[in-house]
Amino acid sequence: MILNPKLETMSENSLRQLQLERLQAILNRVYYNVEYYKTKFDEIKFLPEHLKTLNDLKKLPFTTKEDLKAAYPYKMFAVPLRDIVQLHTSTGSTGKPLVVGYTRNDLKHWAELNARGLAAVGVTQDDMIQIAYHYGMTTGGLGFHLGANKLGASIIPASTGNSKKQIDIMIDYKTTVLACAPSYAVYLAELIENMNIDLKNLYLRIGIFGSEPWSEKMRETIENKLKIKAYDVYGLTEIIGPGVAFECPEKNGLHINEDYFLVELINPNTLQPAKEGEAGELVFTTLLKEGYPLIRYRTGDIAFLQKEKCRCGRIFAKISRIYGRSDDMIIVKGVKLFPSQIEKILFTEENLAPHYQIVIKREKNALDELEIKVEVLEEVFTDDVAGLTKLKDRLEKKLISELSLQCKVSLVEYNSIIRTDGKTKKVIDLREL
Ligand code: DLL
């Protein structure tokens, strides 16, 4: 179902006109309310009224994650704190997280965007939706919650974890829609299989999965094991959380909510627009955000952009699945992290050599496993076994606490991690998506 046909199926001309008006307004808002943007625009002598066409946006500089980090915690906010009604934070950056703020209008819009995505794949007020994204500082749980609430579906705010209980809930409360990370859906499906639960006891019909990369093969596995239809949904905290783009029943790309977000695709090396038909880095400009508006934000996410009209009737352009990242962010069990975060913790210890490798595995029937192999200095490795065990335990504790993720540390002999003359491969991802 198309939740908001007036907007989702408007003509190309009306959409571009609406985007232009909203862009002019948001440039004014950031120029006069966010010091960072005023400085950036002043450097190139750009005033908001200089924007006459959508193409003029290209004159403005990109905003990067580094810029947002430097603005910690509130310097990117475009309204006084008294107008902010909710805060969220992103995971995945080194040190302090990014803090994003929502005004009451932002929350209203966020609800609309997520409701569109849910309606698109057939969720209605007759559904019982189990939201097994984390409810907390990250955006998954509460983002879907707002959307499902707007739609009038019955919400089970299950949050993450406690998998057996999730399955009990699914059966007893007659869940019809499951929203969670795709790797968690595979895990739950395999657990259901291993527990010999007859699928007749389940009422599930739709799955809405995002927040990490997944593949057509994973879609097939989930659909076959749970006998549901599985859909992709994309978003990021900085832009709003879930609700940036969603799949429709055509299942060949995710519609960007283009009346809220202006999309560009760039070559991450040249920073020029990606060539027609080429993959590139997604760049978004928020068109209506009040609390935390961003202009030309480089997401780091690599995808294709499809502009042909979709058979579902929506006008909005589609992105392909996310193929990778232009930086080295990795996503393990839905938790986003950078090798530099791990490195920083390792180097708080004296007896380690500066050589490490991050290995990610996914055994069958299991969730992702994170192993950190790190070399110990030659003189330390041989003598003191008890000392090594203590070092390993200490490192594991620090890493688990910093990353909020279970992980195993393996202390290895000096010189056992292969050196190359160029960039050493720090991340070995053995998962097959
Ligand atoms: O992951 C928001 C979200 C929650 C989206 C629930 C969908 C469902 P962050 O934690 O800020 O926000 O992480 C954003 O996750 O830049 C991508 O690299 C990755 N990502 C999000 N959705 C997808 C997806 C949420 N469908 C980062 N496919 C983004 C691949 C995804 N990667």
PDB file of N, CA and C in Angstrom, residues 205-297:
ATOM      1  N   ARG A 205       4.404 -13.271   8.622  1.00  0.00           N
ATOM      2  CA  ARG A 205       4.225 -13.186   7.171  1.00  0.00           C
ATOM      3  C   ARG A 205       5.202 -12.207   6.522  1.00  0.00           C
ATOM      4  N   ILE A 206       5.696 -11.242   7.295  1.00  0.00           N
ATOM      5  CA  ILE A 206       6.583 -10.232   6.702  1.00  0.00           C
ATOM      6  C   ILE A 206       7.793 -10.007   7.612  1.00  0.00           C
ATOM      7  N   GLY A 207       8.952  -9.787   6.986  1.00  0.00           N
ATOM      8  CA  GLY A 207      10.140  -9.414   7.766  1.00  0.00           C
ATOM      9  C   GLY A 207      10.715  -8.126   7.216  1.00  0.00           C
ATOM     10  N   ILE A 208      11.142  -7.236   8.111  1.00  0.00           N
ATOM     11  CA  ILE A 208      11.716  -5.951   7.673  1.00  0.00           C
ATOM     12  C   ILE A 208      13.100  -5.836   8.279  1.00  0.00           C
ATOM     13  N   PHE A 209      14.086  -5.959   7.382  1.00  0.00           N
ATOM     14  CA  PHE A 209      15.445  -6.145   7.872  1.00  0.00           C
ATOM     15  C   PHE A 209      16.401  -5.104   7.315  1.00  0.00           C
ATOM     16  N   GLY A 210      17.185  -4.523   8.192  1.00  0.00           N
ATOM     17  CA  GLY A 210      18.168  -3.536   7.750  1.00  0.00           C
ATOM     18  C   GLY A 210      19.183  -3.286   8.841  1.00  0.00           C
ATOM     19  N   SER A 211      19.928  -2.227   8.685  1.00  0.00           N
ATOM     20  CA  SER A 211      20.964  -1.764   9.613  1.00  0.00           C
ATOM     21  C   SER A 211      22.313  -2.434   9.385  1.00  0.00           C
ATOM     22  N   GLU A 212      22.358  -3.412   8.496  1.00  0.00           N
ATOM     23  CA  GLU A 212      23.646  -4.026   8.153  1.00  0.00           C
ATOM     24  C   GLU A 212      23.521  -4.611   6.750  1.00  0.00           C
ATOM     25  N   PRO A 213      24.652  -4.822   6.067  1.00  0.00           N
ATOM     26  CA  PRO A 213      24.571  -5.383   4.715  1.00  0.00           C
ATOM     27  C   PRO A 213      24.048  -6.824   4.732  1.00  0.00           C
ATOM     28  N   TRP A 214      23.257  -7.161   3.774  1.00  0.00           N
ATOM     29  CA  TRP A 214      22.842  -8.560   3.590  1.00  0.00           C
ATOM     30  C   TRP A 214      22.668  -8.792   2.101  1.00  0.00           C
ATOM     31  N   SER A 215      22.320 -10.029   1.734  1.00  0.00           N
ATOM     32  CA  SER A 215      22.358 -10.363   0.315  1.00  0.00           C
ATOM     33  C   SER A 215      21.061 -11.039  -0.127  1.00  0.00           C
ATOM     34  N   GLU A 216      20.949 -11.253  -1.444  1.00  0.00           N
ATOM     35  CA  GLU A 216      19.784 -11.973  -1.974  1.00  0.00           C
ATOM     36  C   GLU A 216      19.764 -13.397  -1.421  1.00  0.00           C
ATOM     37  N   LYS A 217      20.971 -13.956  -1.254  1.00  0.00           N
ATOM     38  CA  LYS A 217      21.055 -15.321  -0.732  1.00  0.00           C
ATOM     39  C   LYS A 217      20.495 -15.378   0.697  1.00  0.00           C
ATOM     40  N   MET A 218      20.818 -14.352   1.482  1.00  0.00           N
ATOM     41  CA  MET A 218      20.285 -14.320   2.845  1.00  0.00           C
ATOM     42  C   MET A 218      18.777 -14.142   2.815  1.00  0.00           C
ATOM     43  N   ARG A 219      18.303 -13.341   1.845  1.00  0.00           N
ATOM     44  CA  ARG A 219      16.851 -13.132   1.734  1.00  0.00           C
ATOM     45  C   ARG A 219      16.168 -14.483   1.477  1.00  0.00           C
ATOM     46  N   GLU A 220      16.770 -15.253   0.562  1.00  0.00           N
ATOM     47  CA  GLU A 220      16.204 -16.559   0.219  1.00  0.00           C
ATOM     48  C   GLU A 220      16.158 -17.465   1.445  1.00  0.00           C
ATOM     49  N   THR A 221      17.294 -17.482   2.184  1.00  0.00           N
ATOM     50  CA  THR A 221      17.371 -18.338   3.375  1.00  0.00           C
ATOM     51  C   THR A 221      16.269 -17.960   4.362  1.00  0.00           C
ATOM     52  N   ILE A 222      16.156 -16.674   4.641  1.00  0.00           N
ATOM     53  CA  ILE A 222      15.174 -16.238   5.643  1.00  0.00           C
ATOM     54  C   ILE A 222      13.757 -16.546   5.153  1.00  0.00           C
ATOM     55  N   GLU A 223      13.501 -16.234   3.883  1.00  0.00           N
ATOM     56  CA  GLU A 223      12.144 -16.438   3.351  1.00  0.00           C
ATOM     57  C   GLU A 223      11.769 -17.918   3.383  1.00  0.00           C
ATOM     58  N   ASN A 224      12.730 -18.784   3.023  1.00  0.00           N
ATOM     59  CA  ASN A 224      12.432 -20.217   3.004  1.00  0.00           C
ATOM     60  C   ASN A 224      12.276 -20.792   4.399  1.00  0.00           C
ATOM     61  N   LYS A 225      13.143 -20.368   5.287  1.00  0.00           N
ATOM     62  CA  LYS A 225      13.102 -20.960   6.627  1.00  0.00           C
ATOM     63  C   LYS A 225      11.897 -20.484   7.424  1.00  0.00           C
ATOM     64  N   LEU A 226      11.517 -19.211   7.236  1.00  0.00           N
ATOM     65  CA  LEU A 226      10.420 -18.683   8.062  1.00  0.00           C
ATOM     66  C   LEU A 226       9.098 -18.598   7.296  1.00  0.00           C
ATOM     67  N   LYS A 227       9.164 -18.886   6.016  1.00  0.00           N
ATOM     68  CA  LYS A 227       7.979 -18.795   5.139  1.00  0.00           C
ATOM     69  C   LYS A 227       7.352 -17.398   5.221  1.00  0.00           C
ATOM     70  N   ILE A 228       8.214 -16.417   4.995  1.00  0.00           N
ATOM     71  CA  ILE A 228       7.742 -15.029   5.014  1.00  0.00           C
ATOM     72  C   ILE A 228       8.263 -14.308   3.781  1.00  0.00           C
ATOM     73  N   LYS A 229       7.828 -13.079   3.601  1.00  0.00           N
ATOM     74  CA  LYS A 229       8.453 -12.216   2.607  1.00  0.00           C
ATOM     75  C   LYS A 229       9.373 -11.249   3.367  1.00  0.00           C
ATOM     76  N   ALA A 230      10.613 -11.161   2.892  1.00  0.00           N
ATOM     77  CA  ALA A 230      11.605 -10.353   3.612  1.00  0.00           C
ATOM     78  C   ALA A 230      11.994  -9.122   2.801  1.00  0.00           C
ATOM     79  N   TYR A 231      12.044  -7.977   3.461  1.00  0.00           N
ATOM     80  CA  TYR A 231      12.343  -6.709   2.764  1.00  0.00           C
ATOM     81  C   TYR A 231      13.487  -5.961   3.437  1.00  0.00           C
ATOM     82  N   ASP A 232      14.145  -5.169   2.620  1.00  0.00           N
ATOM     83  CA  ASP A 232      15.300  -4.395   3.074  1.00  0.00           C
ATOM     84  C   ASP A 232      14.863  -2.974   3.449  1.00  0.00           C
ATOM     85  N   VAL A 233      15.528  -2.407   4.418  1.00  0.00           N
ATOM     86  CA  VAL A 233      15.248  -1.026   4.816  1.00  0.00           C
ATOM     87  C   VAL A 233      16.562  -0.395   5.221  1.00  0.00           C
ATOM     88  N   TYR A 234      16.745   0.866   4.839  1.00  0.00           N
ATOM     89  CA  TYR A 234      18.057   1.502   5.017  1.00  0.00           C
ATOM     90  C   TYR A 234      17.931   2.842   5.730  1.00  0.00           C
ATOM     91  N   GLY A 235      18.948   3.144   6.508  1.00  0.00           N
ATOM     92  CA  GLY A 235      18.976   4.465   7.137  1.00  0.00           C
ATOM     93  C   GLY A 235      20.242   4.621   7.945  1.00  0.00           C
ATOM     94  N   LEU A 236      20.475   5.825   8.412  1.00  0.00           N
ATOM     95  CA  LEU A 236      21.621   6.066   9.293  1.00  0.00           C
ATOM     96  C   LEU A 236      21.284   7.185  10.262  1.00  0.00           C
ATOM     97  N   THR A 237      21.832   7.043  11.463  1.00  0.00           N
ATOM     98  CA  THR A 237      21.525   7.956  12.558  1.00  0.00           C
ATOM     99  C   THR A 237      21.653   9.419  12.160  1.00  0.00           C
ATOM    100  N   GLU A 238      22.779   9.734  11.495  1.00  0.00           N
ATOM    101  CA  GLU A 238      23.064  11.136  11.191  1.00  0.00           C
ATOM    102  C   GLU A 238      21.930  11.760  10.376  1.00  0.00           C
ATOM    103  N   ILE A 239      21.340  10.976   9.478  1.00  0.00           N
ATOM    104  CA  ILE A 239      20.316  11.518   8.585  1.00  0.00           C
ATOM    105  C   ILE A 239      18.935  11.475   9.235  1.00  0.00           C
ATOM    106  N   ILE A 240      18.603  10.411   9.946  1.00  0.00           N
ATOM    107  CA  ILE A 240      17.387  10.352  10.773  1.00  0.00           C
ATOM    108  C   ILE A 240      17.284   9.025  11.511  1.00  0.00           C
ATOM    109  N   GLY A 241      17.998   7.982  11.025  1.00  0.00           N
ATOM    110  CA  GLY A 241      17.836   6.611  11.537  1.00  0.00           C
ATOM    111  C   GLY A 241      17.154   5.803  10.455  1.00  0.00           C
ATOM    112  N   PRO A 242      16.435   4.705  10.801  1.00  0.00           N
ATOM    113  CA  PRO A 242      15.711   3.997   9.749  1.00  0.00           C
ATOM    114  C   PRO A 242      14.679   4.942   9.144  1.00  0.00           C
ATOM    115  N   GLY A 243      14.319   4.723   7.877  1.00  0.00           N
ATOM    116  CA  GLY A 243      13.323   5.597   7.261  1.00  0.00           C
ATOM    117  C   GLY A 243      13.900   6.435   6.138  1.00  0.00           C
ATOM    118  N   VAL A 244      15.184   6.261   5.830  1.00  0.00           N
ATOM    119  CA  VAL A 244      15.759   7.009   4.707  1.00  0.00           C
ATOM    120  C   VAL A 244      15.305   6.363   3.389  1.00  0.00           C
ATOM    121  N   ALA A 245      15.394   5.034   3.314  1.00  0.00           N
ATOM    122  CA  ALA A 245      14.961   4.347   2.089  1.00  0.00           C
ATOM    123  C   ALA A 245      14.357   2.993   2.441  1.00  0.00           C
ATOM    124  N   PHE A 246      13.398   2.559   1.641  1.00  0.00           N
ATOM    125  CA  PHE A 246      12.699   1.302   1.942  1.00  0.00           C
ATOM    126  C   PHE A 246      12.355   0.555   0.663  1.00  0.00           C
ATOM    127  N   GLU A 247      12.297  -0.761   0.773  1.00  0.00           N
ATOM    128  CA  GLU A 247      11.928  -1.556  -0.391  1.00  0.00           C
ATOM    129  C   GLU A 247      10.421  -1.582  -0.579  1.00  0.00           C
ATOM    130  N   CYS A 248      10.004  -1.759  -1.818  1.00  0.00           N
ATOM    131  CA  CYS A 248       8.588  -1.955  -2.122  1.00  0.00           C
ATOM    132  C   CYS A 248       8.424  -3.408  -2.577  1.00  0.00           C
ATOM    133  N   PRO A 249       7.209  -3.845  -2.862  1.00  0.00           N
ATOM    134  CA  PRO A 249       7.049  -5.257  -3.213  1.00  0.00           C
ATOM    135  C   PRO A 249       7.809  -5.687  -4.470  1.00  0.00           C
ATOM    136  N   GLU A 250       8.281  -4.747  -5.279  1.00  0.00           N
ATOM    137  CA  GLU A 250       9.058  -5.119  -6.469  1.00  0.00           C
ATOM    138  C   GLU A 250      10.397  -5.757  -6.097  1.00  0.00           C
ATOM    139  N   LYS A 251      10.871  -5.478  -4.898  1.00  0.00           N
ATOM    140  CA  LYS A 251      12.121  -6.062  -4.372  1.00  0.00           C
ATOM    141  C   LYS A 251      13.314  -5.845  -5.295  1.00  0.00           C
ATOM    142  N   ASN A 252      13.403  -4.720  -5.949  1.00  0.00           N
ATOM    143  CA  ASN A 252      14.634  -4.465  -6.708  1.00  0.00           C
ATOM    144  C   ASN A 252      15.136  -3.041  -6.489  1.00  0.00           C
ATOM    145  N   GLY A 253      15.393  -2.743  -5.252  1.00  0.00           N
ATOM    146  CA  GLY A 253      15.910  -1.425  -4.902  1.00  0.00           C
ATOM    147  C   GLY A 253      15.077  -0.804  -3.800  1.00  0.00           C
ATOM    148  N   LEU A 254      15.685   0.162  -3.135  1.00  0.00           N
ATOM    149  CA  LEU A 254      15.013   0.803  -1.995  1.00  0.00           C
ATOM    150  C   LEU A 254      14.701   2.253  -2.363  1.00  0.00           C
ATOM    151  N   HIS A 255      13.430   2.624  -2.258  1.00  0.00           N
ATOM    152  CA  HIS A 255      13.007   3.996  -2.574  1.00  0.00           C
ATOM    153  C   HIS A 255      13.514   4.961  -1.511  1.00  0.00           C
ATOM    154  N   ILE A 256      14.169   6.010  -1.972  1.00  0.00           N
ATOM    155  CA  ILE A 256      14.621   7.038  -1.032  1.00  0.00           C
ATOM    156  C   ILE A 256      13.441   7.977  -0.812  1.00  0.00           C
ATOM    157  N   ASN A 257      13.188   8.354   0.397  1.00  0.00           N
ATOM    158  CA  ASN A 257      12.123   9.330   0.660  1.00  0.00           C
ATOM    159  C   ASN A 257      12.599  10.688   0.157  1.00  0.00           C
ATOM    160  N   GLU A 258      12.466  10.880  -1.145  1.00  0.00           N
ATOM    161  CA  GLU A 258      13.115  12.026  -1.791  1.00  0.00           C
ATOM    162  C   GLU A 258      12.485  13.376  -1.455  1.00  0.00           C
ATOM    163  N   ASP A 259      11.282  13.359  -0.926  1.00  0.00           N
ATOM    164  CA  ASP A 259      10.730  14.650  -0.513  1.00  0.00           C
ATOM    165  C   ASP A 259      11.371  15.123   0.801  1.00  0.00           C
ATOM    166  N   TYR A 260      12.051  14.211   1.495  1.00  0.00           N
ATOM    167  CA  TYR A 260      12.743  14.562   2.739  1.00  0.00           C
ATOM    168  C   TYR A 260      14.254  14.619   2.589  1.00  0.00           C
ATOM    169  N   PHE A 261      14.759  13.819   1.640  1.00  0.00           N
ATOM    170  CA  PHE A 261      16.215  13.705   1.511  1.00  0.00           C
ATOM    171  C   PHE A 261      16.626  13.834   0.059  1.00  0.00           C
ATOM    172  N   LEU A 262      17.534  14.749  -0.180  1.00  0.00           N
ATOM    173  CA  LEU A 262      18.054  14.910  -1.532  1.00  0.00           C
ATOM    174  C   LEU A 262      19.274  14.008  -1.656  1.00  0.00           C
ATOM    175  N   VAL A 263      19.281  13.181  -2.683  1.00  0.00           N
ATOM    176  CA  VAL A 263      20.377  12.213  -2.801  1.00  0.00           C
ATOM    177  C   VAL A 263      21.337  12.605  -3.915  1.00  0.00           C
ATOM    178  N   GLU A 264      22.624  12.376  -3.673  1.00  0.00           N
ATOM    179  CA  GLU A 264      23.630  12.483  -4.731  1.00  0.00           C
ATOM    180  C   GLU A 264      24.478  11.219  -4.643  1.00  0.00           C
ATOM    181  N   LEU A 265      25.078  10.848  -5.750  1.00  0.00           N
ATOM    182  CA  LEU A 265      25.978   9.707  -5.764  1.00  0.00           C
ATOM    183  C   LEU A 265      27.319  10.211  -6.273  1.00  0.00           C
ATOM    184  N   ILE A 266      28.367  10.039  -5.476  1.00  0.00           N
ATOM    185  CA  ILE A 266      29.670  10.580  -5.898  1.00  0.00           C
ATOM    186  C   ILE A 266      30.731   9.479  -5.975  1.00  0.00           C
ATOM    187  N   ASN A 267      31.729   9.741  -6.757  1.00  0.00           N
ATOM    188  CA  ASN A 267      32.908   8.888  -6.748  1.00  0.00           C
ATOM    189  C   ASN A 267      33.722   9.288  -5.501  1.00  0.00           C
ATOM    190  N   PRO A 268      33.932   8.346  -4.551  1.00  0.00           N
ATOM    191  CA  PRO A 268      34.560   8.752  -3.287  1.00  0.00           C
ATOM    192  C   PRO A 268      36.016   9.191  -3.445  1.00  0.00           C
ATOM    193  N   ASN A 269      36.632   8.876  -4.574  1.00  0.00           N
ATOM    194  CA  ASN A 269      38.018   9.303  -4.767  1.00  0.00           C
ATOM    195  C   ASN A 269      38.100  10.692  -5.373  1.00  0.00           C
ATOM    196  N   THR A 270      37.275  10.924  -6.419  1.00  0.00           N
ATOM    197  CA  THR A 270      37.357  12.224  -7.090  1.00  0.00           C
ATOM    198  C   THR A 270      36.393  13.244  -6.480  1.00  0.00           C
ATOM    199  N   LEU A 271      35.402  12.737  -5.725  1.00  0.00           N
ATOM    200  CA  LEU A 271      34.334  13.558  -5.139  1.00  0.00           C
ATOM    201  C   LEU A 271      33.441  14.202  -6.215  1.00  0.00           C
ATOM    202  N   GLN A 272      33.585  13.743  -7.457  1.00  0.00           N
ATOM    203  CA  GLN A 272      32.712  14.207  -8.540  1.00  0.00           C
ATOM    204  C   GLN A 272      31.507  13.272  -8.633  1.00  0.00           C
ATOM    205  N   PRO A 273      30.425  13.730  -9.291  1.00  0.00           N
ATOM    206  CA  PRO A 273      29.275  12.831  -9.429  1.00  0.00           C
ATOM    207  C   PRO A 273      29.695  11.500 -10.073  1.00  0.00           C
ATOM    208  N   ALA A 274      29.157  10.387  -9.552  1.00  0.00           N
ATOM    209  CA  ALA A 274      29.485   9.080 -10.138  1.00  0.00           C
ATOM    210  C   ALA A 274      28.954   9.056 -11.565  1.00  0.00           C
ATOM    211  N   LYS A 275      29.641   8.324 -12.432  1.00  0.00           N
ATOM    212  CA  LYS A 275      29.181   8.249 -13.821  1.00  0.00           C
ATOM    213  C   LYS A 275      27.901   7.431 -13.884  1.00  0.00           C
ATOM    214  N   GLU A 276      27.083   7.730 -14.875  1.00  0.00           N
ATOM    215  CA  GLU A 276      25.826   7.014 -15.120  1.00  0.00           C
ATOM    216  C   GLU A 276      26.051   5.489 -15.000  1.00  0.00           C
ATOM    217  N   GLY A 277      25.257   4.826 -14.189  1.00  0.00           N
ATOM    218  CA  GLY A 277      25.356   3.365 -14.101  1.00  0.00           C
ATOM    219  C   GLY A 277      26.486   2.864 -13.215  1.00  0.00           C
ATOM    220  N   GLU A 278      27.299   3.765 -12.672  1.00  0.00           N
ATOM    221  CA  GLU A 278      28.394   3.333 -11.804  1.00  0.00           C
ATOM    222  C   GLU A 278      27.976   3.378 -10.341  1.00  0.00           C
ATOM    223  N   ALA A 279      28.606   2.517  -9.534  1.00  0.00           N
ATOM    224  CA  ALA A 279      28.354   2.589  -8.086  1.00  0.00           C
ATOM    225  C   ALA A 279      29.078   3.815  -7.534  1.00  0.00           C
ATOM    226  N   GLY A 280      28.607   4.328  -6.432  1.00  0.00           N
ATOM    227  CA  GLY A 280      29.262   5.479  -5.827  1.00  0.00           C
ATOM    228  C   GLY A 280      28.836   5.610  -4.373  1.00  0.00           C
ATOM    229  N   GLU A 281      29.360   6.648  -3.734  1.00  0.00           N
ATOM    230  CA  GLU A 281      29.038   6.890  -2.323  1.00  0.00           C
ATOM    231  C   GLU A 281      27.779   7.749  -2.225  1.00  0.00           C
ATOM    232  N   LEU A 282      26.879   7.319  -1.360  1.00  0.00           N
ATOM    233  CA  LEU A 282      25.632   8.075  -1.179  1.00  0.00           C
ATOM    234  C   LEU A 282      25.891   9.329  -0.351  1.00  0.00           C
ATOM    235  N   VAL A 283      25.338  10.427  -0.830  1.00  0.00           N
ATOM    236  CA  VAL A 283      25.455  11.709  -0.129  1.00  0.00           C
ATOM    237  C   VAL A 283      24.036  12.237   0.053  1.00  0.00           C
ATOM    238  N   PHE A 284      23.683  12.601   1.271  1.00  0.00           N
ATOM    239  CA  PHE A 284      22.321  13.081   1.506  1.00  0.00           C
ATOM    240  C   PHE A 284      22.296  14.508   2.060  1.00  0.00           C
ATOM    241  N   THR A 285      21.288  15.249   1.647  1.00  0.00           N
ATOM    242  CA  THR A 285      20.970  16.533   2.252  1.00  0.00           C
ATOM    243  C   THR A 285      19.574  16.395   2.848  1.00  0.00           C
ATOM    244  N   THR A 286      19.446  16.717   4.121  1.00  0.00           N
ATOM    245  CA  THR A 286      18.115  16.608   4.734  1.00  0.00           C
ATOM    246  C   THR A 286      17.313  17.851   4.343  1.00  0.00           C
ATOM    247  N   LEU A 287      16.078  17.660   3.940  1.00  0.00           N
ATOM    248  CA  LEU A 287      15.305  18.806   3.450  1.00  0.00           C
ATOM    249  C   LEU A 287      14.356  19.396   4.488  1.00  0.00           C
ATOM    250  N   LEU A 288      14.020  18.597   5.511  1.00  0.00           N
ATOM    251  CA  LEU A 288      13.042  19.121   6.473  1.00  0.00           C
ATOM    252  C   LEU A 288      13.495  19.049   7.922  1.00  0.00           C
ATOM    253  N   LYS A 289      14.661  18.484   8.158  1.00  0.00           N
ATOM    254  CA  LYS A 289      15.088  18.295   9.548  1.00  0.00           C
ATOM    255  C   LYS A 289      15.232  19.652  10.248  1.00  0.00           C
ATOM    256  N   GLU A 290      14.758  19.709  11.475  1.00  0.00           N
ATOM    257  CA  GLU A 290      14.874  20.948  12.251  1.00  0.00           C
ATOM    258  C   GLU A 290      16.034  20.877  13.251  1.00  0.00           C
ATOM    259  N   GLY A 291      16.097  19.759  13.975  1.00  0.00           N
ATOM    260  CA  GLY A 291      17.083  19.648  15.041  1.00  0.00           C
ATOM    261  C   GLY A 291      18.498  19.487  14.512  1.00  0.00           C
ATOM    262  N   TYR A 292      18.655  18.615  13.535  1.00  0.00           N
ATOM    263  CA  TYR A 292      19.992  18.218  13.106  1.00  0.00           C
ATOM    264  C   TYR A 292      20.044  18.135  11.578  1.00  0.00           C
ATOM    265  N   PRO A 293      19.901  19.282  10.918  1.00  0.00           N
ATOM    266  CA  PRO A 293      19.920  19.258   9.449  1.00  0.00           C
ATOM    267  C   PRO A 293      21.341  19.081   8.926  1.00  0.00           C
ATOM    268  N   LEU A 294      21.500  18.338   7.864  1.00  0.00           N
ATOM    269  CA  LEU A 294      22.833  18.145   7.290  1.00  0.00           C
ATOM    270  C   LEU A 294      22.810  18.445   5.795  1.00  0.00           C
ATOM    271  N   ILE A 295      23.857  19.094   5.337  1.00  0.00           N
ATOM    272  CA  ILE A 295      23.977  19.452   3.927  1.00  0.00           C
ATOM    273  C   ILE A 295      25.085  18.610   3.303  1.00  0.00           C
ATOM    274  N   ARG A 296      24.756  17.894   2.259  1.00  0.00           N
ATOM    275  CA  ARG A 296      25.734  17.080   1.495  1.00  0.00           C
ATOM    276  C   ARG A 296      26.553  16.189   2.436  1.00  0.00           C
ATOM    277  N   TYR A 297      25.865  15.364   3.188  1.00  0.00           N
ATOM    278  CA  TYR A 297      26.555  14.495   4.138  1.00  0.00           C
ATOM    279  C   TYR A 297      27.055  13.228   3.451  1.00  0.00           C
TER     280      TYR A 297
END
